[in-house]
Coordinates of C-alpha atoms and ligand atoms in Angstrom, one line a residue:
X27 CA 0.0 0.0 0.0
X28 CA 1.4 3.4 -0.9
X29 CA 1.4 6.0 1.8
X30 CA -0.1 9.5 1.6
X31 CA 3.4 10.8 2.6
X32 CA 4.7 9.2 -0.6
X33 CA 2.1 11.0 -2.7
X34 CA 3.0 14.3 -1.0
X35 CA 6.8 14.6 -0.9
X36 CA 8.6 17.7 0.0
X37 CA 11.1 18.4 -2.7
X38 CA 12.5 21.0 -5.0
X39 CA 11.5 22.3 -8.4
X40 CA 11.1 22.2 -11.3
X41 CA 10.1 18.6 -11.9
X42 CA 9.4 15.6 -9.7
X43 CA 10.1 13.1 -12.4
X44 CA 13.0 15.0 -14.0
X45 CA 14.7 16.6 -11.0
X46 CA 13.5 14.9 -7.8
X47 CA 13.5 11.4 -9.2
X48 CA 17.0 11.6 -10.9
X49 CA 18.4 13.1 -7.7
X50 CA 17.0 10.2 -5.6
X51 CA 18.2 7.6 -8.1
X52 CA 21.7 9.0 -8.1
X53 CA 21.7 9.1 -4.3
X54 CA 20.3 5.6 -4.1
X55 CA 23.1 4.3 -6.4
X56 CA 25.8 6.1 -4.4
X57 CA 24.3 4.7 -1.1
X58 CA 24.2 1.2 -2.6
X59 CA 28.0 1.4 -3.4
X60 CA 28.6 2.5 0.2
X61 CA 26.4 -0.4 1.5
X62 CA 28.4 -2.9 -0.6
X63 CA 31.7 -1.4 0.6
X64 CA 32.5 -0.4 -3.0
X65 CA 33.0 3.3 -2.5
X66 CA 36.8 3.1 -2.0
X67 CA 37.1 1.0 -5.2
X68 CA 35.1 3.4 -7.3
X69 CA 37.2 5.6 -9.5
X70 CA 34.5 6.8 -11.9
X71 CA 30.8 6.9 -12.2
X72 CA 29.1 7.1 -15.6
X73 CA 25.5 8.0 -16.0
X74 CA 23.5 7.3 -19.2
X75 CA 20.3 9.4 -19.5
X76 CA 17.5 8.2 -21.8
X77 CA 14.2 9.2 -23.4
X78 CA 12.3 12.1 -21.9
X79 CA 15.0 12.7 -19.3
X80 CA 17.4 13.3 -22.1
X81 CA 15.1 15.4 -24.3
X82 CA 14.0 17.8 -21.5
X83 CA 16.7 17.2 -18.9
X84 CA 18.4 20.5 -19.7
X85 CA 15.3 22.5 -19.0
X86 CA 14.4 20.5 -15.9
X87 CA 17.7 20.6 -14.1
X88 CA 18.1 16.9 -14.4
X89 CA 21.9 16.8 -14.9
X90 CA 22.6 19.0 -11.9
X91 CA 20.2 17.0 -9.8
X92 CA 22.1 13.8 -10.7
X93 CA 25.4 15.3 -9.8
X94 CA 24.1 16.5 -6.4
X95 CA 22.4 13.1 -5.9
X96 CA 25.7 11.3 -6.4
X97 CA 27.0 13.3 -3.5
X98 CA 24.1 12.0 -1.4
X99 CA 21.8 15.1 -1.6
X100 CA 18.2 14.5 -0.7
X101 CA 15.4 16.6 -2.4
X102 CA 13.6 17.1 0.9
X103 CA 16.5 18.3 3.0
X104 CA 19.0 19.9 0.5
X105 CA 20.0 23.4 1.3
X106 CA 18.8 25.3 -1.8
X107 CA 20.9 28.3 -0.9
X108 CA 24.2 26.3 -1.1
X109 CA 23.4 24.5 -4.3
X110 CA 24.8 27.1 -6.7
X111 CA 28.2 27.2 -5.0
X112 CA 28.5 23.5 -4.6
X113 CA 27.8 22.9 -8.3
X114 CA 30.3 25.6 -9.3
X115 CA 32.9 24.0 -7.1
X116 CA 32.3 20.6 -8.6
X117 CA 32.7 22.0 -12.1
X118 CA 35.8 24.0 -11.3
X119 CA 37.6 21.2 -9.4
X120 CA 36.3 18.4 -11.6
X121 CA 35.6 16.4 -8.5
X122 CA 32.7 15.4 -6.3
X123 CA 32.3 13.5 -3.1
X124 CA 30.5 10.2 -3.8
X125 CA 27.9 9.5 -1.2
X126 CA 29.3 12.5 0.7
X127 CA 32.4 10.4 1.5
X128 CA 34.6 9.3 -1.4
X129 CA 36.4 12.0 -3.6
X130 CA 35.8 11.2 -7.2
X131 CA 36.9 12.7 -10.5
X132 CA 33.8 13.9 -12.3
X133 CA 33.5 15.7 -15.6
X134 CA 30.0 16.2 -17.0
X135 CA 31.2 16.0 -20.6
X136 CA 32.8 12.6 -20.0
X137 CA 30.6 11.1 -17.4
X138 CA 27.0 12.1 -18.3
X139 CA 25.9 10.5 -21.6
X140 CA 22.7 12.0 -22.9
X141 CA 21.0 9.5 -25.2
X142 CA 18.5 11.7 -27.0
X143 CA 17.3 9.1 -29.5
X144 CA 17.0 6.1 -27.2
X145 CA 14.4 5.0 -24.8
X146 CA 14.8 2.2 -22.3
X147 CA 12.1 -0.5 -22.7
X148 CA 10.1 -0.1 -19.5
X149 CA 9.6 3.7 -19.2
X150 CA 10.5 6.9 -21.0
X151 CA 12.4 8.2 -18.0
X152 CA 15.4 5.9 -17.8
X153 CA 18.9 6.2 -16.2
X154 CA 21.8 3.8 -16.0
X155 CA 24.5 4.3 -13.5
X156 CA 27.8 2.4 -13.8
X157 CA 30.7 2.5 -11.3
X158 CA 34.2 1.7 -12.5
X159 CA 37.4 0.8 -10.7
X160 CA 40.9 2.0 -11.5
X161 CA 41.2 -0.5 -14.3
X162 CA 38.0 0.9 -15.9
X163 CA 36.2 -2.3 -15.1
X164 CA 32.6 -2.0 -14.2
X165 CA 32.1 -3.0 -10.6
X166 CA 28.4 -2.0 -10.2
X167 CA 25.6 -1.2 -12.6
X168 CA 22.0 -0.3 -12.0
X169 CA 19.1 0.9 -14.1
X170 CA 16.5 3.2 -12.6
X171 CA 13.2 4.6 -13.9
X172 CA 11.8 7.8 -12.6
X173 CA 8.1 6.9 -12.8
X174 CA 6.5 10.2 -11.8
X175 CA 5.9 12.1 -8.6
X176 CA 9.5 11.6 -7.5
X177 CA 9.1 7.8 -7.3
X178 CA 12.0 5.8 -8.6
X179 CA 12.3 2.1 -9.2
X180 CA 15.2 -0.2 -10.3
X181 CA 14.9 -2.5 -13.2
X182 CA 14.0 -5.4 -10.9
X183 CA 11.5 -3.3 -8.9
X184 CA 9.6 -2.1 -12.0
X185 CA 6.0 -3.2 -11.8
X186 CA 6.1 -3.7 -8.0
X187 CA 6.7 -0.1 -7.2
X188 CA 6.7 1.6 -3.8
X189 CA 4.4 -0.7 -2.0
X190 CA 5.2 -1.8 1.5
X191 CA 4.3 -5.2 2.7
X192 CA 2.8 -3.8 6.0
X193 CA -0.8 -5.1 6.4
X194 CA -3.2 -2.1 6.7
X195 CA -6.7 -2.3 8.1
X196 CA -8.3 -1.2 4.8
X197 CA -6.2 -2.3 1.8
X198 CA -8.1 -0.8 -1.1
X199 CA -7.0 -1.5 -4.7
X200 CA -9.4 0.7 -6.5
X201 CA -12.1 3.3 -5.8
X202 CA -14.9 0.8 -5.5
X203 CA -13.0 -1.0 -2.7
X204 CA -12.2 2.3 -1.0
X205 CA -15.7 3.6 -1.0
X206 CA -17.1 0.1 0.0
X207 CA -14.8 0.1 3.0
X208 CA -15.9 3.6 4.0
X209 CA -19.6 2.6 3.7
X210 CA -19.3 -0.7 5.6
X211 CA -17.2 0.7 8.4
X212 CA -19.1 4.0 8.5
X213 CA -15.8 6.0 7.9
X214 CA -15.0 9.0 5.9
X215 CA -12.3 8.7 3.3
X216 CA -10.0 10.7 5.6
X217 CA -10.7 8.5 8.6
X218 CA -10.0 5.3 6.6
X219 CA -6.7 6.7 5.3
X220 CA -5.8 7.8 8.8
X221 CA -6.2 4.2 10.0
X222 CA -4.0 2.9 7.2
X223 CA -1.4 5.5 7.7
X224 CA -1.1 4.7 11.4
X225 CA -0.4 1.1 10.5
X226 CA 2.0 2.0 7.7
X227 CA 4.1 4.3 9.9
X228 CA 3.4 2.5 13.2
X229 CA 2.5 5.6 14.9
X230 CA -0.4 7.5 16.5
X231 CA -3.1 9.5 14.9
X232 CA -1.6 12.6 16.5
X233 CA 1.8 11.9 14.8
X234 CA 0.1 11.4 11.4
X235 CA -1.8 14.7 11.9
X236 CA 1.5 16.4 12.7
X237 CA 3.2 15.0 9.5
X238 CA 0.2 16.0 7.4
X239 CA 0.0 19.4 9.0
X240 CA 3.7 19.9 8.2
X241 CA 3.0 19.1 4.5
X242 CA 0.2 21.7 4.6
X243 CA 2.6 24.2 6.2
X244 CA 5.2 23.7 3.4
X245 CA 2.5 24.1 0.8
X246 CA 1.3 27.3 2.5
X247 CA 4.8 28.7 2.7
X248 CA 5.3 28.0 -1.0
X249 CA 2.1 29.9 -1.9
X250 CA 3.2 32.8 0.3
X251 CA 6.7 33.0 -1.3
X252 CA 5.2 32.8 -4.8
X253 CA 2.9 35.7 -4.0
X254 CA 5.7 37.9 -3.0
X255 CA 8.6 37.0 -5.2
X256 CA 9.0 39.0 -8.4
X257 CA 11.3 38.7 -11.4
X258 CA 12.0 36.6 -14.4
X259 CA 12.0 32.8 -14.2
X260 CA 15.2 31.0 -15.1
X261 CA 15.7 29.2 -18.3
X262 CA 15.9 31.8 -21.0
X263 CA 12.2 32.1 -22.0
X264 CA 12.0 35.4 -20.1
X265 CA 8.8 34.4 -18.4
X266 CA 7.7 37.0 -15.9
X267 CA 6.5 36.0 -12.5
X268 CA 2.9 37.2 -12.4
X269 CA 1.4 36.0 -9.2
X270 CA 2.5 38.9 -7.0
X271 CA 1.0 41.5 -9.2
X272 CA -2.2 39.5 -9.9
X273 CA -2.6 39.0 -6.1
X274 CA -2.3 42.8 -5.5
X275 CA -4.9 43.6 -8.1
X276 CA -7.2 41.0 -6.7
X277 CA -6.7 42.3 -3.2
X278 CA -7.7 45.8 -4.4
X279 CA -10.9 44.5 -5.9
X280 CA -11.4 42.6 -2.7
X281 CA -10.9 45.7 -0.5
X282 CA -13.3 47.7 -2.8
X283 CA -15.9 45.0 -2.2
X284 CA -15.7 44.0 -5.9
X285 CA -14.8 40.6 -4.7
X286 CA -13.8 38.0 -7.2
X287 CA -12.9 35.1 -5.0
X288 CA -13.1 32.7 -8.0
X289 CA -9.8 34.0 -9.2
X290 CA -7.8 33.5 -6.0
X291 CA -7.2 29.7 -6.5
X292 CA -5.9 30.6 -10.0
X293 CA -3.4 33.0 -8.5
X294 CA -2.4 30.8 -5.6
X295 CA -1.6 28.0 -8.0
X296 CA 0.4 30.2 -10.3
X297 CA 2.4 31.4 -7.2
X298 CA 3.3 27.8 -6.4
X299 CA 4.2 26.9 -10.0
X300 CA 6.3 30.0 -10.4
X301 CA 8.2 28.9 -7.3
X302 CA 8.6 25.4 -8.8
X303 CA 9.8 26.8 -12.1
X304 CA 12.5 28.8 -10.1
X305 CA 13.7 25.6 -8.4
X306 CA 12.2 26.5 -5.1
X307 CA 10.9 24.2 -2.2
X308 CA 7.6 22.6 -3.2
X309 CA 5.5 19.6 -2.3
X310 CA 5.0 17.2 -5.1
X311 CA 1.2 16.9 -5.3
X312 CA 1.3 14.5 -7.0
X313 CA 4.1 15.8 -9.2
X314 CA 6.0 19.1 -9.3
X315 CA 4.6 20.2 -12.7
X316 CA 1.1 19.9 -11.1
X317 CA 2.2 21.1 -7.6
X318 CA 0.1 24.2 -7.6
X319 CA -3.4 22.7 -7.8
X320 CA -3.8 21.2 -4.3
X321 CA -2.1 24.0 -2.3
X322 CA -4.2 26.5 -4.2
X323 CA -7.5 24.8 -3.4
X324 CA -6.4 24.2 0.1
X325 CA -5.4 27.9 0.5
X326 CA -8.8 28.9 -0.9
X327 CA -10.5 26.5 1.6
X328 CA -8.5 28.1 4.4
X329 CA -9.3 31.7 3.5
X330 CA -12.9 31.5 2.1
X331 CA -14.6 28.3 3.2
X332 CA -17.2 28.9 5.9
X333 CA -16.6 25.4 7.4
X334 CA -12.8 25.7 7.5
X335 CA -11.0 24.3 10.6
X336 CA -7.6 22.8 11.4
X337 CA -8.8 19.2 11.2
X338 CA -10.4 20.0 7.9
X339 CA -6.9 20.8 6.5
X340 CA -5.7 17.3 7.5
X341 CA -8.9 15.7 6.2
X342 CA -8.4 17.6 2.9
X343 CA -4.9 16.2 2.4
X344 CA -5.8 12.7 3.5
X345 CA -8.7 12.6 1.1
X346 CA -6.7 14.0 -1.8
X347 CA -3.9 11.5 -0.9
X348 CA -6.4 8.6 -1.2
X349 CA -7.4 9.7 -4.7
X350 CA -3.7 10.1 -5.6
X351 CA -3.0 6.6 -4.4
X352 CA -5.8 5.3 -6.8
X353 CA -4.2 6.9 -9.8
X354 CA -0.7 5.9 -8.8
X355 CA -1.8 2.3 -8.3
X356 CA -4.0 1.8 -11.3
X357 CA -2.7 4.2 -13.9
X358 CA 0.2 6.7 -13.9
X359 CA 1.1 10.1 -12.6
X360 CA 3.9 10.7 -15.1
X361 CA 3.6 13.2 -17.9
X362 CA 6.3 11.3 -19.8
X363 CA 4.1 8.2 -19.5
X364 CA 0.5 9.4 -20.1
X365 CA 0.7 13.2 -20.8
X366 CA -0.5 16.0 -18.6
X367 CA -3.8 14.3 -17.9
X368 CA -1.6 12.2 -15.5
X369 CA -0.2 15.3 -13.8
X370 CA -2.5 18.3 -13.8
X371 CA -5.6 16.0 -14.4
X372 CA -4.8 13.9 -11.4
X373 CA -4.1 16.9 -9.2
X374 CA -7.4 18.3 -10.2
X375 CA -9.2 15.1 -9.4
X376 CA -7.5 14.8 -6.0
X377 CA -8.3 18.5 -5.2
X378 CA -11.9 18.2 -6.3
X379 CA -12.5 15.1 -4.1
X380 CA -10.8 16.8 -1.1
X381 CA -12.8 20.0 -1.5
X382 CA -16.0 18.0 -1.8
X383 CA -15.1 16.1 1.4
X384 CA -14.3 19.1 3.5
X385 CA -17.5 20.7 2.3
X386 CA -19.5 17.8 3.8
X387 CA -19.9 15.8 0.6
X388 CA -21.2 12.2 0.7
X389 CA -19.0 9.4 -0.6
X390 CA -20.9 9.5 -3.9
X391 CA -20.4 13.2 -4.2
X392 CA -16.7 12.9 -3.5
X393 CA -16.4 10.2 -6.1
X394 CA -18.4 12.2 -8.6
X395 CA -16.2 15.3 -8.0
X396 CA -13.0 13.3 -8.5
X397 CA -14.4 11.6 -11.6
X398 CA -15.6 14.8 -13.3
X399 CA -12.3 16.5 -12.7
X400 CA -10.4 13.8 -14.6
X401 CA -13.1 13.3 -17.2
X402 CA -12.5 16.8 -18.5
X403 CA -8.8 16.4 -18.6
X404 CA -8.7 13.2 -20.6
X405 CA -6.3 13.5 -23.5
X406 CA -4.5 16.5 -22.1
X407 CA -1.0 16.4 -23.6
X408 CA 2.3 17.4 -22.1
X409 CA 4.2 19.9 -24.4
X410 CA 6.3 22.2 -22.2
X411 CA 8.0 24.9 -24.3
X412 CA 11.7 24.7 -24.3
X413 CA 11.5 21.7 -21.9
X414 CA 10.8 24.1 -19.1
X415 CA 7.9 23.7 -16.6
X416 CA 6.5 27.1 -17.4
X417 CA 4.4 27.3 -20.5
X418 CA 1.7 26.0 -20.4
X419 CA 2.2 24.5 -16.9
X420 CA 1.9 27.6 -14.7
X421 CA -1.5 28.8 -16.0
X422 CA -2.7 25.3 -16.4
X423 CA -2.4 24.6 -12.7
X424 CA -4.4 27.8 -12.0
X425 CA -7.2 26.7 -14.4
X426 CA -7.2 23.2 -12.8
X427 CA -7.5 24.6 -9.3
X428 CA -10.5 26.7 -10.2
X429 CA -12.0 23.8 -12.0
X430 CA -11.5 21.5 -9.0
X431 CA -13.5 23.9 -6.8
X432 CA -16.3 24.3 -9.4
X433 CA -16.7 20.6 -10.0
X434 CA -16.7 19.8 -6.3
X435 CA -19.4 22.5 -5.9
X436 CA -21.3 21.0 -8.8
X437 CA -21.1 17.5 -7.3
X438 CA -22.4 18.9 -4.0
X439 CA -25.6 20.1 -5.7
X440 CA -26.5 16.6 -6.8
X441 CA -26.7 13.2 -5.1
X442 CA -24.2 11.7 -7.5
X443 CA -26.4 8.6 -8.1
X444 CA -27.1 9.7 -11.7
X445 CA -23.4 9.1 -12.4
X446 CA -22.7 6.9 -15.5
X447 CA -18.9 6.9 -15.3
X448 CA -17.3 5.7 -12.1
X449 CA -14.0 7.0 -10.8
X450 CA -12.4 3.6 -11.6
X451 CA -13.7 3.8 -15.1
X452 CA -12.2 7.2 -15.7
X453 CA -8.9 6.2 -14.2
X454 CA -8.8 3.2 -16.6
X455 CA -9.7 5.5 -19.5
X456 CA -6.9 7.9 -18.6
X457 CA -4.3 5.2 -18.7
X458 CA -5.6 3.8 -22.0
X459 CA -5.7 7.3 -23.5
X460 CA -2.1 7.9 -22.3
X461 CA -1.0 4.6 -23.9
X462 CA -2.6 5.7 -27.2
X463 CA -0.9 9.1 -27.1
X464 CA 2.0 9.7 -29.4
X465 CA 5.3 10.0 -27.5
X466 CA 5.9 13.5 -28.9
X467 CA 3.1 14.7 -26.7
X468 CA 4.5 13.1 -23.5
X469 CA 7.1 15.4 -22.0
X470 CA 9.5 15.4 -24.9
X471 CA 8.9 19.0 -26.0
X472 CA 8.7 17.7 -29.6
X473 CA 5.1 18.6 -30.4
X474 CA 2.2 20.9 -29.4
X475 CA 3.1 24.3 -28.0
X476 CA 6.7 23.3 -27.7
X477 CA 6.9 22.8 -31.4
X478 CA 4.7 25.8 -32.4
X479 CA 6.9 28.1 -30.4
X480 CA 10.0 26.4 -31.7
X481 CA 12.0 27.4 -28.6
X482 CA 15.2 25.5 -28.5
X483 CA 16.1 23.7 -25.2
X484 CA 17.4 26.1 -22.7
X485 CA 19.3 25.5 -19.5
X486 CA 17.6 25.8 -16.1
X487 CA 19.4 24.4 -13.2
X488 CA 18.6 23.5 -9.7
X489 CA 21.3 26.1 -8.9
X490 CA 19.1 28.9 -10.1
X491 CA 16.8 29.7 -7.1
X492 CA 17.1 33.4 -6.7
X493 CA 14.3 34.4 -9.0
Ligands
SF4_516 S1 2.6 20.2 -19.5 FE1 1.7 19.2 -17.7 S2 2.8 17.2 -17.5 FE2 3.9 18.5 -19.0 S3 5.6 19.5 -17.8 FE3 3.8 20.9 -17.8 S4 2.6 20.4 -16.0 FE4 4.0 18.7 -16.3

């Protein structure tokens, strides 16, 4: 069973699959060398980068993320202020510290091989790490796939990803089972997830509440930073950060009683995605490209919802997490795998379910909100201009946040029993649609807006965080 804390991971921008995942893969490989007592033998590490990671890696900070990961950096705890200097030092000295311990000669031009025209068989986001000894003999080799939302799996783990063997009280495999458990046990979705999380983490409800509240705090801080940070986003597209100015204008309308609360979630989401594009601290929800939707709807709930309370914040994230688990288990949350429907579409579905739940929605209404939110994202392609998570990603999160609230409100007006398409059906359809989608529309920047704007790949790095 996947945990909600796996769905909501604190990391760094701009991409969960292209920045967070590769950093985690590199750190995992370095740690495995340490575990096998092979660090001292290792004289060189070569990294081969395939498929979507190769095609959009430059714009997603993938290569820097790998270098930092080889030193043992962790996306959740890395000090973003020190990244620029560390990368500059590695480049100047031609040396890094493998797993934070073993000095190692490292030259990007020699040790990072970007295979633009090749895709590994199991997933478009593939990486192969090889460690060599002083005779240039390979002593360890591992293939990793970055499968979306910062999740990584090795070649052997593929297909059995991220599930722990801990028995939980309510082991749901699909939406039907989730809602059936809730009905039989007279539990809300959040209560059911809470029971599972307590077992998964072997801790009390208070501890889970503390962890989930921390996630909400990081989300809120990200919205706040995005609403006050101005400037141009890194990467060369010269995209202006718009959230602060939009928020000021909205606040003026608000103060003049010309309230347009409907636009706040749009601006909150843009604030988060501008932070993400600048390489800032974000919560993958369920990915970085789609990181704005859930914090925006949550911020709207906190500011404007008449029923808002602290426990509601926890219920919101637990409910959203349950829906995220359904997509992760039964489909995909990777833009490189199924297009943007698997990122922004999934985030919208999670947020709609959560908003319906904290508004007092029934199980049917929650399911209906989640289903509609995905139904109207089916077929959404991933075509980031210049390989950067900026156009169309930033505005797209805003639109999805607003849509999530509207669809939750629509669901609350009806019983939901008229529903012809179940949540399970739409999840299955999303996966099938993603499988039929041409790879040029799946995070390769080879079609769609990326092709229309004909912006060549530009460099954005995890070192660029000042914007
Ligand atoms: S278009 Fe969607 S899936 Fe693609 S990078 Fe942007 S947010 Fe992610």
